[in-house]
Amino acid sequence: MSSSSFNDTYEKFGNFTNGTAGNNTQNENVLTKKVSVYTPLIYVSILIISLLIFGSKYKKNQQIKKNQLPSIFDNDEPRNLYYQLKQMDGIHEKVLQAALLNRGAEAVRRSFKLKEAGPQFEILYKTGAMGDDYYERCQREVKIVEAEFKSCLQEAEMMQKGWAQNYVALCREICFTEALRRRYASIPKRCLLYKKIVSA
Amino acid sequence: MSSLIDYNPNSKQIKLTSDIKDIYGTNTDNTALEININQINELSNSLIHSTLALGKITPEPNAKSTTLIKGMFSKSIEALQKKKYEDALKFVTLSIDMMLKARSYYEAFAIQMQELQFMMKHKVDLTLALYSQKYAKNNTTAESSSTTDDGQDMLILCLQDLEMLCSLGLLADPQISLRKTDVYMKLGEFIKAKAEAERGLALVTDLLTSRKVANPAQIKDLSLKLKLLFVSAERAILKENGDL
């Protein structure tokens, strides 16, 4: 093979490359635009801010919805009574202390009830017998009772320093004793009810 | 929100305001509120009468109250020894009331419950004894149904006391089942009496098989009584149905 023939072929077809892009890319006009270095930062910050706003609004809405759910317990009368007595003037301090003890006893009673019923709630929820709404109400109630108990302890500490430790033990005894007396006091009513049933 | 309570600075007691019906309407149930007001009044009374500083108040039972309650209860025992059932019943009822009034809400619950259990058991026994003396004197069988309203009231109260004892942790006590069966028989509720006797017998069997019994002879005696009542209840049911 002569060297002239090789050169002829080379010149005829031009340079060859192994790449897939080929030679056509070299001929395209690429448009370039100058972008500020802050543009991606602004983009990311707008994204994050909008996500945060959305998140906070969503959380607020959820909180409002949860707050609108009714409690699984009756009205917290001991709490209402305590705050009413606190607002009134000239109340003897022992009466306020008694109201606070009664409020603590109610918090203890509610926490016991929730602890007792907790496993049953879980089972009912897992088996689908309890809806999301009611389950959320139960979960919320646990948090409310915890907050209520903490608030009671703070009030007790404010009334007298160092009373909080003794306060818990007293509330527990009061809670059980109140239940005992309520049960004993219900005997005459139960007798009447039984008599009605028997005579019917 | 307008106040629901009135405070009397002299007695240091609170009570529901007279305008409660204007605030909540006439049909609202204020039972929970009333119960809580009573509880606060009882607690404030105990705190006011306590000589201890707030931080030093503990659930320890008051020795003075214990002496008072024991004194009243021992009077009941004395009356029982003299077979004066009516007086004995009066004293034991008084001692229960005294316990509920003299003991503060914050005193140890375990001790209060034990006291109440003990006194109520005694009260039930006395009520049944008094009933037998008054109304079932000439009736030797257990199938006597109450003839007067007073007698029925006495039995119903006794039954409710027994129910209370069950809720005080004596649910699995065959002695309670025996007494309940007896009351049901006297009230003429034979189906319930039979069920209760069966329950008592099952509890006795459990006790005997667990071998934790201190006095097996007493349990066997109890079992015999329950069997007798069970048979009488069965007979009474058959009689009622016209099968006997």
Coordinates of C-alpha atoms in Angstrom, one line a residue:
Chain A
M1 CA 0.0 0.0 0.0
S2 CA 1.4 3.4 -1.0
S3 CA 1.6 6.3 1.4
S4 CA -0.1 8.8 -1.0
S5 CA -3.3 6.7 -1.0
F6 CA -3.5 6.8 2.8
N7 CA -3.1 10.6 2.9
D8 CA -5.8 11.0 0.3
T9 CA -8.3 9.0 2.3
Y10 CA -7.4 10.9 5.5
E11 CA -7.9 14.2 3.9
K12 CA -11.1 13.1 2.2
F13 CA -12.9 12.0 5.4
G14 CA -11.3 14.3 7.9
N15 CA -10.4 13.5 11.6
F16 CA -12.2 10.5 13.3
T17 CA -12.9 10.4 17.0
N18 CA -14.1 7.4 19.1
G19 CA -16.8 9.5 21.0
T20 CA -20.5 9.2 20.4
A21 CA -21.0 12.9 20.1
G22 CA -19.3 13.1 16.8
N23 CA -18.2 16.1 15.1
N24 CA -21.6 17.8 14.9
T25 CA -21.4 19.3 18.4
Q26 CA -18.6 21.4 17.5
N27 CA -20.7 23.1 14.9
E28 CA -23.8 24.0 17.3
N29 CA -24.1 27.4 18.8
V30 CA -24.3 27.1 22.6
L31 CA -26.2 29.9 24.2
T32 CA -24.7 30.9 27.6
K33 CA -26.3 33.2 30.1
K34 CA -24.6 34.8 33.0
V35 CA -26.4 33.8 36.3
S36 CA -25.6 35.3 39.7
V37 CA -24.1 33.1 42.3
Y38 CA -27.0 34.0 44.6
T39 CA -29.7 32.5 42.3
P40 CA -29.5 28.9 43.6
L41 CA -29.3 30.2 47.1
I42 CA -32.4 32.3 46.6
Y43 CA -34.1 29.3 45.0
V44 CA -33.3 27.0 47.9
S45 CA -34.2 29.6 50.5
I46 CA -37.6 30.2 48.9
L47 CA -38.3 26.5 48.8
I48 CA -37.3 26.0 52.4
I49 CA -39.3 29.1 53.6
S50 CA -42.5 27.9 51.7
L51 CA -42.1 24.4 53.1
L52 CA -41.7 25.9 56.7
I53 CA -44.8 28.1 56.2
F54 CA -46.8 25.2 54.9
G55 CA -45.6 22.9 57.8
S56 CA -46.4 25.4 60.5
K57 CA -49.9 26.1 59.0
Y58 CA -50.5 22.4 58.7
K59 CA -49.5 21.8 62.3
K60 CA -51.7 24.7 63.5
N61 CA -54.7 23.3 61.6
Q62 CA -54.0 19.8 63.0
Q63 CA -53.7 21.3 66.5
I64 CA -57.0 23.2 66.1
K65 CA -58.7 20.0 64.8
K66 CA -57.3 18.0 67.8
N67 CA -58.4 20.7 70.2
Q68 CA -61.9 20.6 68.9
L69 CA -62.2 16.8 69.6
P70 CA -64.2 16.2 72.8
S71 CA -62.5 14.9 75.9
I72 CA -63.1 11.2 76.8
F73 CA -63.6 12.3 80.4
D74 CA -66.3 14.5 81.9
N75 CA -65.6 18.2 82.6
D76 CA -62.6 18.7 84.9
E77 CA -64.7 20.2 87.7
P78 CA -61.9 20.1 90.4
R79 CA -59.7 22.2 88.1
N80 CA -62.4 24.7 87.3
L81 CA -63.3 25.0 91.0
Y82 CA -59.6 25.5 91.9
Y83 CA -59.2 28.4 89.5
Q84 CA -62.5 29.9 90.5
L85 CA -61.5 29.9 94.1
K86 CA -58.1 31.3 93.2
Q87 CA -59.7 34.2 91.5
M88 CA -62.0 35.0 94.4
D89 CA -60.9 37.4 97.1
G90 CA -60.6 36.6 100.8
I91 CA -60.4 32.8 100.4
H92 CA -58.7 31.0 103.3
E93 CA -55.4 29.5 102.3
K94 CA -56.4 26.1 103.6
V95 CA -59.5 26.1 101.4
L96 CA -57.2 26.8 98.4
Q97 CA -54.9 24.0 99.5
A98 CA -57.8 21.7 99.8
A99 CA -59.0 22.6 96.3
L100 CA -55.5 22.0 94.9
L101 CA -55.4 18.6 96.6
N102 CA -58.7 17.7 95.1
R103 CA -57.5 18.8 91.7
G104 CA -54.4 16.7 92.1
A105 CA -56.5 13.7 93.2
E106 CA -58.6 14.0 90.0
A107 CA -55.4 14.1 87.9
V108 CA -54.2 10.9 89.7
R109 CA -57.6 9.3 89.0
R110 CA -57.5 10.2 85.3
S111 CA -53.9 8.9 84.9
F112 CA -54.9 5.6 86.6
K113 CA -57.9 5.3 84.4
L114 CA -55.8 5.9 81.3
K115 CA -53.1 3.5 82.4
E116 CA -55.8 0.8 83.1
A117 CA -57.5 1.3 79.8
G118 CA -54.3 1.9 77.7
P119 CA -53.6 -1.7 76.7
Q120 CA -57.3 -2.2 75.7
F121 CA -57.3 1.0 73.6
E122 CA -54.2 -0.3 71.8
I123 CA -55.8 -3.7 71.1
L124 CA -59.0 -2.1 69.9
Y125 CA -57.1 0.3 67.7
K126 CA -55.0 -2.5 66.2
T127 CA -58.0 -4.7 65.5
G128 CA -59.8 -1.7 63.8
A129 CA -62.5 -1.6 66.4
M130 CA -61.5 1.9 67.4
G131 CA -61.3 4.8 64.9
D132 CA -58.4 7.2 64.4
D133 CA -60.3 10.0 65.9
Y134 CA -61.0 8.2 69.2
Y135 CA -57.5 6.9 69.4
E136 CA -56.1 10.4 68.9
R137 CA -58.4 11.6 71.6
C138 CA -57.0 9.0 74.0
Q139 CA -53.4 9.9 73.1
R140 CA -54.2 13.6 73.6
E141 CA -55.8 12.8 76.9
V142 CA -52.6 11.2 78.2
K143 CA -50.7 14.4 77.3
I144 CA -53.3 16.6 78.9
V145 CA -53.3 14.6 82.2
E146 CA -49.5 14.8 82.3
A147 CA -49.6 18.6 81.7
E148 CA -52.3 18.9 84.4
F149 CA -50.3 17.0 86.9
K150 CA -47.2 19.1 86.2
S151 CA -49.2 22.2 86.6
C152 CA -50.6 20.9 90.0
L153 CA -47.1 20.3 91.2
Q154 CA -46.0 23.8 90.2
E155 CA -48.9 25.3 92.0
A156 CA -48.1 23.2 95.1
E157 CA -44.5 24.3 95.0
M158 CA -45.7 27.9 94.7
M159 CA -48.0 27.5 97.7
Q160 CA -45.2 26.2 99.9
K161 CA -41.7 25.3 98.9
G162 CA -40.9 21.6 99.2
W163 CA -44.6 20.6 99.4
A164 CA -44.6 19.0 95.9
Q165 CA -43.0 15.7 97.1
N166 CA -45.5 15.2 99.9
Y167 CA -48.3 16.5 97.7
V168 CA -48.1 13.5 95.3
A169 CA -48.4 11.0 98.1
L170 CA -51.4 12.9 99.6
C171 CA -53.1 13.1 96.2
R172 CA -52.8 9.4 95.7
E173 CA -54.4 8.6 99.1
I174 CA -57.1 11.3 98.5
C175 CA -57.9 9.8 95.1
F176 CA -58.6 6.3 96.6
T177 CA -60.3 7.5 99.7
E178 CA -62.7 9.7 97.7
A179 CA -63.5 6.7 95.5
L180 CA -64.2 4.6 98.6
R181 CA -66.5 7.2 100.1
R182 CA -68.3 7.9 96.9
R183 CA -69.0 4.1 96.7
Y184 CA -70.2 4.0 100.3
A185 CA -72.4 7.0 99.8
S186 CA -74.0 5.4 96.8
I187 CA -75.4 2.5 98.9
P188 CA -78.8 4.1 99.7
K189 CA -79.3 5.0 96.0
R190 CA -78.5 1.5 95.0
C191 CA -80.9 0.1 97.6
L192 CA -83.7 2.2 96.1
L193 CA -82.8 1.1 92.6
Y194 CA -82.8 -2.5 93.6
K195 CA -86.1 -2.2 95.3
K196 CA -87.6 -0.6 92.2
I197 CA -86.3 -3.5 90.1
V198 CA -87.6 -6.1 92.5
S199 CA -91.1 -4.4 92.8
A200 CA -91.4 -3.9 89.0
Chain B
M1 CA -67.6 33.2 83.2
S2 CA -69.7 33.9 86.3
S3 CA -68.7 32.1 89.5
L4 CA -70.4 28.8 90.3
I5 CA -69.6 28.9 94.0
D6 CA -70.3 31.0 97.0
Y7 CA -67.8 31.1 99.8
N8 CA -68.7 31.6 103.5
P9 CA -65.7 33.2 105.2
N10 CA -67.0 32.3 108.7
S11 CA -67.4 28.5 108.2
K12 CA -64.7 28.5 105.4
Q13 CA -67.0 26.3 103.4
I14 CA -68.0 26.6 99.8
K15 CA -71.4 25.8 98.2
L16 CA -73.0 25.9 94.8
T17 CA -74.3 29.3 94.0
S18 CA -78.1 29.7 94.1
D19 CA -78.0 31.1 90.5
I20 CA -76.6 27.8 89.2
K21 CA -79.9 27.1 87.4
D22 CA -79.7 30.5 85.6
I23 CA -76.2 29.8 84.5
Y24 CA -76.6 26.2 83.3
G25 CA -80.3 25.8 82.9
T26 CA -82.7 23.8 85.0
N27 CA -82.1 20.4 83.4
T28 CA -78.3 20.2 83.9
D29 CA -76.9 17.6 86.2
N30 CA -74.7 19.2 88.9
T31 CA -73.9 16.0 90.7
A32 CA -70.2 15.9 89.9
L33 CA -69.9 19.6 90.9
E34 CA -71.7 18.9 94.2
I35 CA -69.5 15.9 94.9
N36 CA -66.4 17.9 94.3
I37 CA -67.6 20.8 96.5
N38 CA -68.3 18.4 99.3
Q39 CA -64.8 16.8 98.9
I40 CA -63.2 20.3 99.0
N41 CA -65.2 21.2 102.1
E42 CA -64.2 17.9 103.8
L43 CA -60.5 18.4 102.9
S44 CA -60.4 22.0 104.0
N45 CA -62.0 21.0 107.3
S46 CA -59.3 18.3 107.8
L47 CA -56.6 20.8 107.0
I48 CA -58.0 23.5 109.2
H49 CA -58.3 21.1 112.2
S50 CA -54.8 19.7 111.6
T51 CA -52.2 21.1 113.9
L52 CA -49.4 20.2 111.6
A53 CA -47.8 22.5 109.0
L54 CA -48.7 21.8 105.4
G55 CA -45.3 20.3 104.5
K56 CA -45.5 17.9 107.5
I57 CA -48.9 16.4 106.7
T58 CA -48.5 12.8 105.8
P59 CA -50.9 9.9 105.1
E60 CA -50.2 8.4 108.5
P61 CA -53.5 7.5 110.3
N62 CA -54.6 9.7 113.2
A63 CA -54.2 7.8 116.5
K64 CA -57.1 9.7 118.1
S65 CA -59.5 8.7 115.4
T66 CA -58.4 5.1 115.7
T67 CA -59.1 5.0 119.4
L68 CA -62.6 6.6 118.9
I69 CA -63.5 4.1 116.2
K70 CA -62.2 1.1 118.2
G71 CA -64.2 2.3 121.3
M72 CA -67.4 2.5 119.3
F73 CA -66.8 -0.9 117.6
S74 CA -66.0 -2.6 121.0
K75 CA -69.4 -1.4 122.2
S76 CA -71.0 -3.2 119.3
I77 CA -69.1 -6.4 120.3
E78 CA -70.2 -6.1 123.9
A79 CA -73.8 -5.7 122.8
L80 CA -73.4 -8.8 120.5
Q81 CA -72.1 -10.8 123.4
K82 CA -75.3 -9.9 125.3
K83 CA -77.2 -10.9 122.2
K84 CA -78.6 -7.4 121.8
Y85 CA -78.4 -7.5 118.0
E86 CA -80.3 -4.2 117.5
D87 CA -77.9 -2.3 119.7
A88 CA -74.9 -4.0 118.2
L89 CA -76.0 -3.1 114.7
K90 CA -76.6 0.5 115.8
F91 CA -73.1 0.7 117.3
V92 CA -71.4 -0.8 114.3
T93 CA -73.3 1.6 111.9
L94 CA -72.2 4.4 114.1
S95 CA -68.6 3.2 114.1
I96 CA -68.6 3.1 110.3
D97 CA -70.0 6.7 110.2
M98 CA -67.5 7.8 112.7
M99 CA -64.7 6.3 110.6
L100 CA -65.9 8.1 107.5
K101 CA -66.1 11.4 109.4
A102 CA -63.1 11.2 111.7
R103 CA -60.6 10.0 109.2
S104 CA -59.2 12.6 106.9
Y105 CA -59.2 12.0 103.1
Y106 CA -55.5 12.0 103.0
E107 CA -55.0 9.3 105.7
A108 CA -53.7 6.0 104.4
F109 CA -56.3 4.4 102.1
A110 CA -55.1 0.8 102.9
I111 CA -55.9 1.2 106.6
Q112 CA -59.2 2.9 105.9
M113 CA -60.2 0.1 103.5
Q114 CA -59.2 -2.6 106.0
E115 CA -61.2 -0.9 108.8
L116 CA -64.3 -0.6 106.5
Q117 CA -64.0 -4.2 105.4
F118 CA -63.9 -5.5 108.9
M119 CA -66.7 -3.3 110.2
M120 CA -69.0 -4.0 107.2
K121 CA -68.5 -7.8 107.5
H122 CA -69.6 -7.5 111.1
K123 CA -72.5 -5.3 110.1
V124 CA -73.7 -7.8 107.5
D125 CA -73.5 -10.7 110.1
L126 CA -75.5 -8.6 112.6
T127 CA -78.1 -7.6 110.0
L128 CA -78.6 -11.3 109.1
A129 CA -78.8 -12.3 112.8
L130 CA -81.3 -9.5 113.5
Y131 CA -83.4 -10.5 110.5
S132 CA -83.5 -14.1 111.7
Q133 CA -84.4 -13.0 115.2
K134 CA -87.2 -10.6 114.0
Y135 CA -88.7 -12.1 110.9
A136 CA -87.7 -15.7 110.5
K137 CA -88.0 -16.8 114.1
N138 CA -90.3 -19.7 113.5
N139 CA -89.0 -20.5 110.1
T140 CA -86.4 -23.2 110.2
T141 CA -85.7 -23.5 106.5
A142 CA -83.6 -21.1 104.6
E143 CA -86.4 -20.6 102.0
S144 CA -88.2 -17.9 103.9
S145 CA -88.9 -14.9 101.8
S146 CA -89.3 -11.5 103.5
T147 CA -92.8 -10.8 104.6
T148 CA -92.6 -7.1 105.6
D149 CA -91.2 -4.0 103.9
D150 CA -88.9 -3.4 106.8
G151 CA -87.5 -6.9 106.5
Q152 CA -87.0 -6.5 102.8
D153 CA -85.3 -3.2 103.3
M154 CA -83.0 -4.7 105.8
L155 CA -82.1 -7.5 103.3
I156 CA -81.6 -5.2 100.4
L157 CA -79.3 -3.0 102.5
C158 CA -77.4 -6.1 103.5
L159 CA -77.1 -7.2 99.9
Q160 CA -75.7 -3.8 98.9
D161 CA -73.2 -4.0 101.8
L162 CA -72.1 -7.3 100.5
E163 CA -71.8 -5.9 97.0
M164 CA -69.6 -3.1 98.5
L165 CA -67.5 -5.7 100.2
C166 CA -67.0 -7.4 96.8
S167 CA -65.8 -4.2 95.4
L168 CA -63.4 -3.7 98.3
G169 CA -61.3 -6.7 97.2
L170 CA -63.3 -9.6 98.6
L171 CA -64.7 -10.7 95.3
A172 CA -63.2 -14.1 95.6
D173 CA -64.1 -14.7 99.2
P174 CA -66.4 -17.8 99.7
Q175 CA -67.7 -16.3 103.0
I176 CA -69.2 -13.4 101.0
S177 CA -70.8 -15.9 98.6
L178 CA -72.3 -17.7 101.5
R179 CA -73.8 -14.6 102.9
K180 CA -75.0 -13.4 99.5
T181 CA -76.7 -16.8 98.9
D182 CA -78.4 -16.5 102.3
V183 CA -79.7 -13.0 101.5
Y184 CA -80.9 -14.1 98.0
M185 CA -82.8 -17.0 99.6
K186 CA -84.4 -14.8 102.1
L187 CA -85.4 -12.3 99.3
G188 CA -86.9 -15.2 97.4
E189 CA -84.5 -14.8 94.5
F190 CA -83.7 -18.5 94.1
I191 CA -82.0 -18.5 90.7
K192 CA -79.5 -15.8 91.9
A193 CA -79.0 -17.7 95.1
K194 CA -78.2 -21.0 93.2
A195 CA -75.7 -19.1 91.0
E196 CA -74.0 -17.5 94.0
A197 CA -73.9 -20.8 95.9
E198 CA -72.2 -22.4 92.8
R199 CA -69.7 -19.6 92.7
G200 CA -69.0 -20.0 96.4
L201 CA -68.5 -23.8 96.0
A202 CA -66.1 -23.2 93.1
L203 CA -64.1 -20.7 95.3
V204 CA -64.0 -23.3 98.1
T205 CA -62.7 -25.9 95.8
D206 CA -60.0 -23.5 94.6
L207 CA -59.0 -22.8 98.2
L208 CA -58.8 -26.5 99.1
T209 CA -56.7 -27.4 96.0
S210 CA -54.3 -24.5 96.5
R211 CA -53.5 -25.9 100.0
K212 CA -53.0 -22.4 101.3
V213 CA -55.7 -22.7 103.9
A214 CA -54.9 -22.2 107.5
N215 CA -57.9 -23.9 108.8
P216 CA -59.2 -26.7 106.5
A217 CA -62.0 -27.8 108.9
Q218 CA -63.5 -24.3 108.7
I219 CA -63.4 -24.3 104.9
K220 CA -65.1 -27.8 104.9
D221 CA -67.8 -26.4 107.2
L222 CA -68.3 -23.5 104.8
S223 CA -68.5 -25.9 101.9
L224 CA -71.2 -27.9 103.6
K225 CA -73.3 -24.8 104.3
L226 CA -73.0 -23.7 100.7
K227 CA -74.0 -27.2 99.5
L228 CA -77.0 -27.1 101.8
L229 CA -78.0 -23.7 100.5
F230 CA -77.4 -24.9 96.9
V231 CA -79.8 -27.8 97.4
S232 CA -82.4 -25.6 99.0
A233 CA -82.2 -23.2 96.1
E234 CA -82.5 -25.9 93.6
R235 CA -85.6 -27.3 95.4
A236 CA -87.1 -23.8 95.6
I237 CA -86.7 -23.3 91.9
L238 CA -88.3 -26.7 91.2
K239 CA -91.2 -25.8 93.5
E240 CA -91.6 -22.4 91.8
N241 CA -91.7 -24.1 88.4
G242 CA -94.2 -26.7 89.6
D243 CA -91.8 -29.6 89.1
L244 CA -91.9 -30.7 92.8

